[in-house]
Short mmCIF file of C-alpha atoms and ligand atoms in Angstrom, two decimals:
data_model
loop_
_atom_site.label_atom_id
_atom_site.label_comp_id
_atom_site.label_asym_id
_atom_site.label_seq_id
_atom_site.Cartn_x
_atom_site.Cartn_y
_atom_site.Cartn_z
CA MET A 1 210.12 99.24 76.28
CA LEU A 2 206.82 99.20 78.20
CA ALA A 3 203.87 97.06 77.20
CA LEU A 4 200.53 96.01 78.64
CA VAL A 5 200.49 92.33 79.55
CA ASN A 6 197.47 90.15 80.28
CA THR A 7 197.00 89.44 84.01
CA PRO A 8 193.60 87.71 84.17
CA ASN A 9 194.14 86.35 87.68
CA SER A 10 195.15 89.68 89.23
CA ALA A 11 193.17 92.60 90.58
CA THR A 12 193.63 94.43 87.25
CA PRO A 13 193.16 92.67 83.86
CA VAL A 14 196.42 94.08 82.44
CA GLU A 15 199.71 95.30 83.86
CA LEU A 16 202.36 97.63 82.45
CA ARG A 17 205.68 95.77 82.28
CA GLU A 18 209.20 96.29 80.96
CA LEU A 19 209.69 93.93 77.98
CA PRO A 20 212.29 93.39 75.20
CA GLU A 21 211.92 95.44 72.00
CA PRO A 22 210.00 93.58 69.24
CA THR A 23 211.86 92.09 66.27
CA PRO A 24 210.16 92.83 62.94
CA GLY A 25 209.86 90.17 60.22
CA ALA A 26 211.10 91.02 56.71
CA ASN A 27 207.71 92.43 55.65
CA GLU A 28 207.02 94.24 58.92
CA ALA A 29 207.64 97.86 59.90
CA LEU A 30 208.59 98.85 63.43
CA ILE A 31 206.08 101.37 64.79
CA GLU A 32 206.38 103.82 67.66
CA VAL A 33 202.85 103.45 68.99
CA ARG A 34 201.06 106.69 69.85
CA ALA A 35 197.51 105.41 70.39
CA PHE A 36 195.45 102.25 70.39
CA SER A 37 191.81 101.33 70.87
CA LEU A 38 189.97 98.62 72.78
CA ASN A 39 187.34 96.32 71.28
CA ARG A 40 184.57 94.40 73.06
CA GLY A 41 186.00 91.19 71.56
CA GLU A 42 189.38 91.95 73.17
CA LEU A 43 187.74 92.12 76.59
CA ARG A 44 186.56 88.54 76.03
CA LEU A 45 190.02 87.47 74.83
CA MET A 46 191.71 89.02 77.86
CA ALA A 47 189.50 86.96 80.15
CA THR A 48 190.32 83.68 78.42
CA ARG A 49 193.99 84.11 77.38
CA PRO A 50 196.75 83.16 79.84
CA GLU A 51 198.84 85.34 82.10
CA GLY A 52 201.57 87.04 80.06
CA TRP A 53 199.68 87.07 76.75
CA ARG A 54 200.06 90.39 74.90
CA PRO A 55 196.78 92.00 73.74
CA GLY A 56 196.37 94.78 71.14
CA GLN A 57 195.11 94.84 67.56
CA ASP A 58 194.32 98.48 66.71
CA ILE A 59 197.30 100.82 66.71
CA SER A 60 198.44 104.12 65.24
CA GLY A 61 201.85 105.72 65.41
CA VAL A 62 205.00 106.62 63.49
CA VAL A 63 207.21 104.31 61.45
CA LEU A 64 210.58 104.01 63.22
CA ARG A 65 212.06 101.47 60.82
CA ALA A 66 210.67 100.51 57.39
CA ALA A 67 210.23 96.83 56.50
CA ALA A 68 213.55 95.16 55.64
CA ASP A 69 212.20 93.98 52.26
CA GLY A 70 211.84 97.66 51.23
CA SER A 71 208.05 97.61 51.00
CA GLY A 72 205.60 99.91 52.75
CA PRO A 73 205.83 103.29 54.49
CA LYS A 74 209.17 104.96 55.17
CA PRO A 75 210.55 106.08 58.57
CA GLY A 76 208.67 109.07 59.95
CA ALA A 77 205.37 108.22 58.23
CA PRO A 78 202.26 108.44 60.44
CA VAL A 79 200.33 105.19 60.08
CA VAL A 80 197.38 103.14 61.27
CA GLY A 81 197.80 99.39 61.51
CA LEU A 82 196.15 96.12 62.41
CA THR A 83 198.23 93.68 64.43
CA ASP A 84 197.36 90.12 65.47
CA ASN A 85 198.19 91.01 69.08
CA ALA A 86 200.93 92.74 71.13
CA GLY A 87 199.95 96.21 69.91
CA TRP A 88 199.48 97.75 73.36
CA ALA A 89 203.13 98.67 73.72
CA GLN A 90 205.50 101.56 73.12
CA ARG A 91 206.78 99.75 70.02
CA ALA A 92 205.04 97.16 67.83
CA THR A 93 205.56 95.46 64.49
CA VAL A 94 202.95 95.53 61.71
CA PRO A 95 202.99 93.77 58.31
CA VAL A 96 203.04 96.46 55.63
CA HIS A 97 199.92 95.08 53.93
CA ARG A 98 197.99 95.73 57.13
CA MET A 99 198.80 99.42 57.50
CA ALA A 100 198.03 102.71 55.79
CA VAL A 101 199.69 106.13 55.86
CA LEU A 102 197.55 108.79 57.53
CA PRO A 103 196.51 112.01 55.79
CA ASP A 104 197.89 115.14 57.51
CA ASN A 105 194.58 116.06 59.14
CA VAL A 106 193.90 112.66 60.74
CA GLY A 107 195.04 112.37 64.36
CA PHE A 108 196.53 109.28 65.98
CA GLU A 109 193.54 108.94 68.34
CA GLN A 110 191.03 109.06 65.47
CA ALA A 111 193.10 106.57 63.45
CA ALA A 112 193.39 104.12 66.34
CA ALA A 113 189.60 103.76 66.29
CA LEU A 114 189.69 102.37 62.76
CA PRO A 115 191.17 98.88 62.36
CA VAL A 116 188.79 96.31 63.85
CA ALA A 117 185.68 98.46 64.25
CA GLY A 118 186.08 100.54 61.08
CA LEU A 119 186.90 97.54 58.90
CA THR A 120 183.89 95.72 60.35
CA ALA A 121 181.59 98.67 59.65
CA LEU A 122 182.91 99.11 56.09
CA ARG A 123 182.91 95.45 55.16
CA THR A 124 179.56 94.47 56.67
CA LEU A 125 177.98 97.33 54.68
CA ARG A 126 179.45 95.94 51.45
CA HIS A 127 176.97 93.07 51.75
CA GLY A 128 174.26 95.58 50.80
CA ALA A 129 176.14 97.44 48.05
CA PRO A 130 175.21 99.57 46.22
CA LEU A 131 173.60 101.38 49.17
CA LEU A 132 172.29 104.48 47.37
CA GLY A 133 168.67 105.01 48.40
CA LYS A 134 168.40 101.75 50.34
CA ARG A 135 167.00 101.44 53.88
CA VAL A 136 169.65 100.14 56.28
CA LEU A 137 169.13 99.20 59.94
CA VAL A 138 172.12 99.23 62.31
CA THR A 139 171.85 97.66 65.79
CA GLY A 140 174.32 98.69 68.51
CA ALA A 141 174.51 102.04 66.74
CA ALA A 142 176.09 103.82 69.70
CA GLY A 143 178.88 101.24 69.85
CA GLY A 144 182.30 101.17 68.24
CA VAL A 145 181.27 99.39 65.04
CA GLY A 146 177.70 100.69 64.92
CA HIS A 147 178.35 104.43 65.06
CA MET A 148 180.87 104.20 62.21
CA ALA A 149 178.57 101.94 60.17
CA VAL A 150 175.79 104.53 60.41
CA GLN A 151 178.08 107.29 59.11
CA ILE A 152 179.59 105.21 56.30
CA ALA A 153 176.16 103.98 55.19
CA ALA A 154 174.85 107.55 55.15
CA ARG A 155 177.93 108.65 53.15
CA SER A 156 177.10 105.89 50.66
CA GLY A 157 173.56 107.24 50.17
CA ALA A 158 171.64 104.85 52.43
CA ARG A 159 168.69 105.91 54.57
CA VAL A 160 169.76 104.66 57.97
CA THR A 161 167.74 103.70 61.02
CA ALA A 162 169.99 103.44 64.09
CA VAL A 163 169.05 101.26 67.06
CA VAL A 164 170.36 102.37 70.46
CA GLY A 165 169.71 101.14 74.01
CA SER A 166 168.37 104.46 75.33
CA PRO A 167 167.63 107.99 74.05
CA GLU A 168 170.79 109.19 75.84
CA ARG A 169 172.90 106.73 73.75
CA GLY A 170 171.31 108.24 70.63
CA ARG A 171 173.04 111.56 71.26
CA HIS A 172 176.30 110.07 69.98
CA VAL A 173 174.90 108.84 66.65
CA ARG A 174 175.48 110.95 63.53
CA GLY A 175 174.11 110.46 60.04
CA ALA A 176 170.97 108.46 60.81
CA GLU A 177 167.63 109.38 59.26
CA THR A 178 165.89 107.83 62.27
CA ILE A 179 167.15 106.83 65.73
CA VAL A 180 165.08 104.39 67.80
CA ASP A 181 165.69 103.16 71.34
CA GLY A 182 165.00 99.49 70.76
CA ILE A 183 164.69 97.51 67.53
CA ASP A 184 160.98 96.93 68.21
CA LYS A 185 160.44 100.63 67.41
CA ALA A 186 162.06 100.38 63.95
CA GLU A 187 159.33 100.75 61.34
CA GLY A 188 159.08 99.21 57.88
CA ARG A 189 161.41 96.84 56.07
CA PHE A 190 165.14 97.15 55.39
CA ALA A 191 167.33 95.99 52.52
CA LEU A 192 170.31 95.51 54.84
CA ILE A 193 170.44 94.93 58.59
CA LEU A 194 173.68 94.89 60.61
CA GLU A 195 173.01 92.78 63.68
CA ALA A 196 175.44 92.14 66.53
CA ALA A 197 173.26 92.00 69.65
CA GLY A 198 171.83 88.52 69.00
CA GLY A 199 168.94 86.90 70.89
CA ALA A 200 165.67 88.82 70.64
CA SER A 201 167.35 91.48 68.50
CA LEU A 202 168.08 88.96 65.74
CA THR A 203 164.52 87.64 65.92
CA ALA A 204 163.26 91.21 65.47
CA ALA A 205 165.71 91.78 62.62
CA ILE A 206 164.28 88.81 60.68
CA SER A 207 160.80 90.32 60.96
CA ARG A 208 162.09 93.57 59.42
CA ILE A 209 164.13 92.36 56.46
CA GLU A 210 162.93 92.97 52.91
CA ALA A 211 162.40 90.08 50.51
CA LYS A 212 165.87 89.25 49.14
CA GLY A 213 167.42 91.49 51.78
CA THR A 214 170.48 90.60 53.85
CA ILE A 215 170.96 90.42 57.62
CA VAL A 216 174.67 90.45 58.42
CA ILE A 217 175.28 88.84 61.81
CA PHE A 218 178.68 89.74 63.21
CA GLY A 219 178.37 89.48 66.98
CA ASN A 220 176.36 88.27 69.93
CA SER A 221 176.81 91.07 72.46
CA SER A 222 173.80 89.88 74.48
CA GLY A 223 175.13 86.32 74.74
CA GLU A 224 171.59 85.11 74.05
CA PRO A 225 170.73 82.42 71.48
CA THR A 226 168.08 82.90 68.77
CA SER A 227 165.74 80.21 67.53
CA ILE A 228 165.05 80.33 63.80
CA ASN A 229 162.32 78.65 61.80
CA PHE A 230 161.99 78.59 58.02
CA ARG A 231 158.47 79.96 58.49
CA ASP A 232 159.91 83.16 59.97
CA PHE A 233 160.84 84.02 56.38
CA ALA A 234 157.32 83.53 54.94
CA GLU A 235 156.87 87.31 54.50
CA HIS A 236 160.54 87.86 53.70
CA PRO A 237 161.14 85.42 50.85
CA ASN A 238 164.74 84.78 49.81
CA ALA A 239 166.13 87.00 52.53
CA ARG A 240 169.42 85.72 53.84
CA ILE A 241 171.44 85.68 57.03
CA GLN A 242 175.11 86.29 56.32
CA SER A 243 177.69 85.57 58.99
CA PHE A 244 180.72 87.85 59.04
CA SER A 245 184.29 87.87 60.35
CA TYR A 246 186.26 91.04 59.61
CA PHE A 247 189.56 89.18 59.53
CA THR A 248 188.70 86.66 56.83
CA SER A 249 185.90 88.47 55.00
CA GLU A 250 188.20 89.78 52.26
CA PRO A 251 191.68 88.94 50.95
CA GLU A 252 194.69 89.88 53.12
CA GLU A 253 195.91 92.41 50.57
CA LEU A 254 192.76 94.52 51.05
CA PHE A 255 193.58 95.48 54.63
CA ALA A 256 195.86 98.33 53.55
CA PRO A 257 193.51 99.89 50.97
CA ASP A 258 190.51 99.52 53.28
CA LEU A 259 192.39 101.21 56.14
CA ALA A 260 193.44 103.96 53.72
CA LEU A 261 189.82 104.37 52.60
CA LEU A 262 188.63 104.70 56.20
CA ALA A 263 191.36 107.25 56.99
CA SER A 264 190.39 109.23 53.87
CA LEU A 265 186.76 109.35 55.06
CA ILE A 266 187.97 110.94 58.30
CA ALA A 267 190.15 113.35 56.32
CA GLU A 268 187.24 114.49 54.15
CA GLY A 269 185.02 114.93 57.23
CA SER A 270 182.40 112.31 56.46
CA LEU A 271 183.57 109.87 59.16
CA LYS A 272 183.91 111.29 62.67
CA PRO A 273 184.71 108.52 65.14
CA ALA A 274 183.28 109.29 68.59
CA LEU A 275 186.18 108.89 71.01
CA VAL A 276 186.53 108.44 74.73
CA GLU A 277 190.23 109.25 75.18
CA SER A 278 192.43 108.21 78.11
CA SER A 279 195.99 107.34 79.01
CA TRP A 280 196.93 103.69 78.51
CA ARG A 281 197.42 103.55 82.29
CA ASP A 282 193.63 103.81 82.62
CA LEU A 283 192.72 100.73 80.62
CA ALA A 284 191.68 98.79 83.72
CA THR A 285 189.16 101.52 84.54
CA ILE A 286 187.79 101.99 81.03
CA GLY A 287 187.45 98.25 80.19
CA PRO A 288 184.53 97.65 82.58
CA GLN A 289 182.81 100.80 81.26
CA LEU A 290 182.97 99.41 77.71
CA ARG A 291 181.71 96.02 78.90
CA ASP A 292 178.78 97.70 80.73
CA ARG A 293 177.72 99.78 77.71
CA ARG A 294 178.85 103.09 79.22
CA ILE A 295 181.27 103.99 76.40
CA ALA A 296 179.72 105.63 73.34
CA GLY A 297 181.83 105.10 70.24
CA LYS A 298 185.42 103.96 70.73
CA ALA A 299 187.61 103.81 73.81
CA VAL A 300 191.02 105.10 72.66
CA PHE A 301 194.22 105.18 74.68
CA ARG A 302 197.28 107.42 74.32
CA VAL A 303 200.63 105.66 74.69
CA GLU A 304 203.09 107.89 76.53
CA GLN A 305 206.53 107.21 75.08
CA ASN A 306 208.29 108.57 78.17
CA SER A 307 206.25 106.34 80.55
CA MET A 308 208.01 104.44 83.29
CA VAL A 309 206.70 101.55 85.35
CA ARG A 310 205.45 103.08 88.58
N1 NAP B 401 182.55 89.43 63.50
C1 NAP B 401 183.50 90.34 63.54
O1 NAP B 401 184.42 90.34 62.74
C2 NAP B 401 183.42 91.41 64.58
C3 NAP B 401 184.26 92.53 64.51
C4 NAP B 401 184.10 93.54 65.47
C5 NAP B 401 183.14 93.42 66.46
N2 NAP B 401 182.40 92.29 66.52
C6 NAP B 401 181.34 92.14 67.54
O2 NAP B 401 180.35 93.08 67.22
C7 NAP B 401 179.75 93.57 68.40
C8 NAP B 401 179.88 95.08 68.43
O3 NAP B 401 181.26 95.42 68.58
P1 NAP B 401 181.66 96.86 69.10
O4 NAP B 401 183.11 96.94 69.10
O5 NAP B 401 180.85 97.90 68.40
O6 NAP B 401 181.13 96.77 70.61
P2 NAP B 401 180.66 97.96 71.56
O7 NAP B 401 181.39 99.20 71.25
O8 NAP B 401 180.70 97.43 72.93
O9 NAP B 401 179.14 98.19 71.13
C9 NAP B 401 178.18 97.21 71.32
C10 NAP B 401 176.82 97.84 71.20
O10 NAP B 401 175.85 96.79 71.20
C11 NAP B 401 174.71 97.24 71.87
N3 NAP B 401 174.10 96.16 72.62
C12 NAP B 401 172.83 95.75 72.48
N4 NAP B 401 172.57 94.75 73.31
C13 NAP B 401 173.68 94.54 74.02
C14 NAP B 401 174.00 93.66 75.08
N5 NAP B 401 173.09 92.79 75.57
N6 NAP B 401 175.22 93.71 75.61
C15 NAP B 401 176.12 94.59 75.15
N7 NAP B 401 175.87 95.48 74.16
C16 NAP B 401 174.65 95.45 73.60
C17 NAP B 401 175.16 98.39 72.78
O11 NAP B 401 174.33 99.47 72.48
P3 NAP B 401 173.47 100.19 73.62
O12 NAP B 401 174.29 100.20 74.87
O13 NAP B 401 173.13 101.52 73.08
O14 NAP B 401 172.28 99.31 73.75
C18 NAP B 401 176.55 98.74 72.37
O15 NAP B 401 176.65 100.09 71.94
C19 NAP B 401 180.44 92.86 69.56
O16 NAP B 401 179.68 91.74 69.91
C20 NAP B 401 181.76 92.44 68.95
O17 NAP B 401 182.31 91.33 69.60
C21 NAP B 401 182.51 91.30 65.61
#
């Protein structure tokens, strides 16, 4: 089969190579991969992992062979799954507790947007639950996580202010009550703030949190540090800063139901991932665009099953 392999020392960051078929473990299904998506965190991993490492966490496709232990979806089922790595391939293995069957009206490209970014959006928002009527601020709202967080928060009854880098980026945001280009323009206080830019953005977030509110920090896209002083909280008593990692935030067995929940939100029309779709041969071109903030929403790649190494 063909797979994308890390080539950090070459002209392109990944290369399509002929590799052996994967061997599923007893609790893993074999998936014919139809689409996958790229995350900002994976760009960082690709730069630091060695030559030959196999990237790829977010995949969708069709079950070719059910797990040998009899659990999980049957052959032919369309699924979305979260893998540790090695997902950018024509075939991949996924533990059954990290996959969900797709409703009929959810496409492979939409589904591929869900695992890392969708789970992060869903689970960071849970830190503010119940959200009905609450003011929620989302930074990076044009990004992969941010644009889905805005929609899920709105679906949950929150009044959402979305922070984007420019008015043009705001065109891709759905569900927000207010869109501002820069956190400094966000007015009032918020019960929940999702913050992944770091640096000055986190400083500004602290000045906008309600008393007893929660700032969930889940990234540092700017690479900048933030200095924090207890006195910053004088007008925001008992507010807290909650760190977040999507992978360990909830028990392993919740991956499947959370992926199913996200897919059901797409099916009912309340979650519409914004997609920039390409062939998996174009990953080397799209990666720099994501890094440079020129992709709105999720970069999704189609895996051609009849591909050959050129
Ligand atoms: N902790 C976890 O479990 C977890 C899970 C997933 C993602 N993350 C992290 O969360 C962040 C968002 O992930 P993502 O997949 O949504 O990334 P993304 O699609 O690249 O979006 C990042 C957004 O952040 C905004 N941003 C603001 N300042 C930035 C800066 N200095 N550099 C780059 N972007 C900046 C950009 O918005 P504008 O261009 O409109 O300004 C961009 O839309 C990343 O840092 C990622 O590593 C963490």
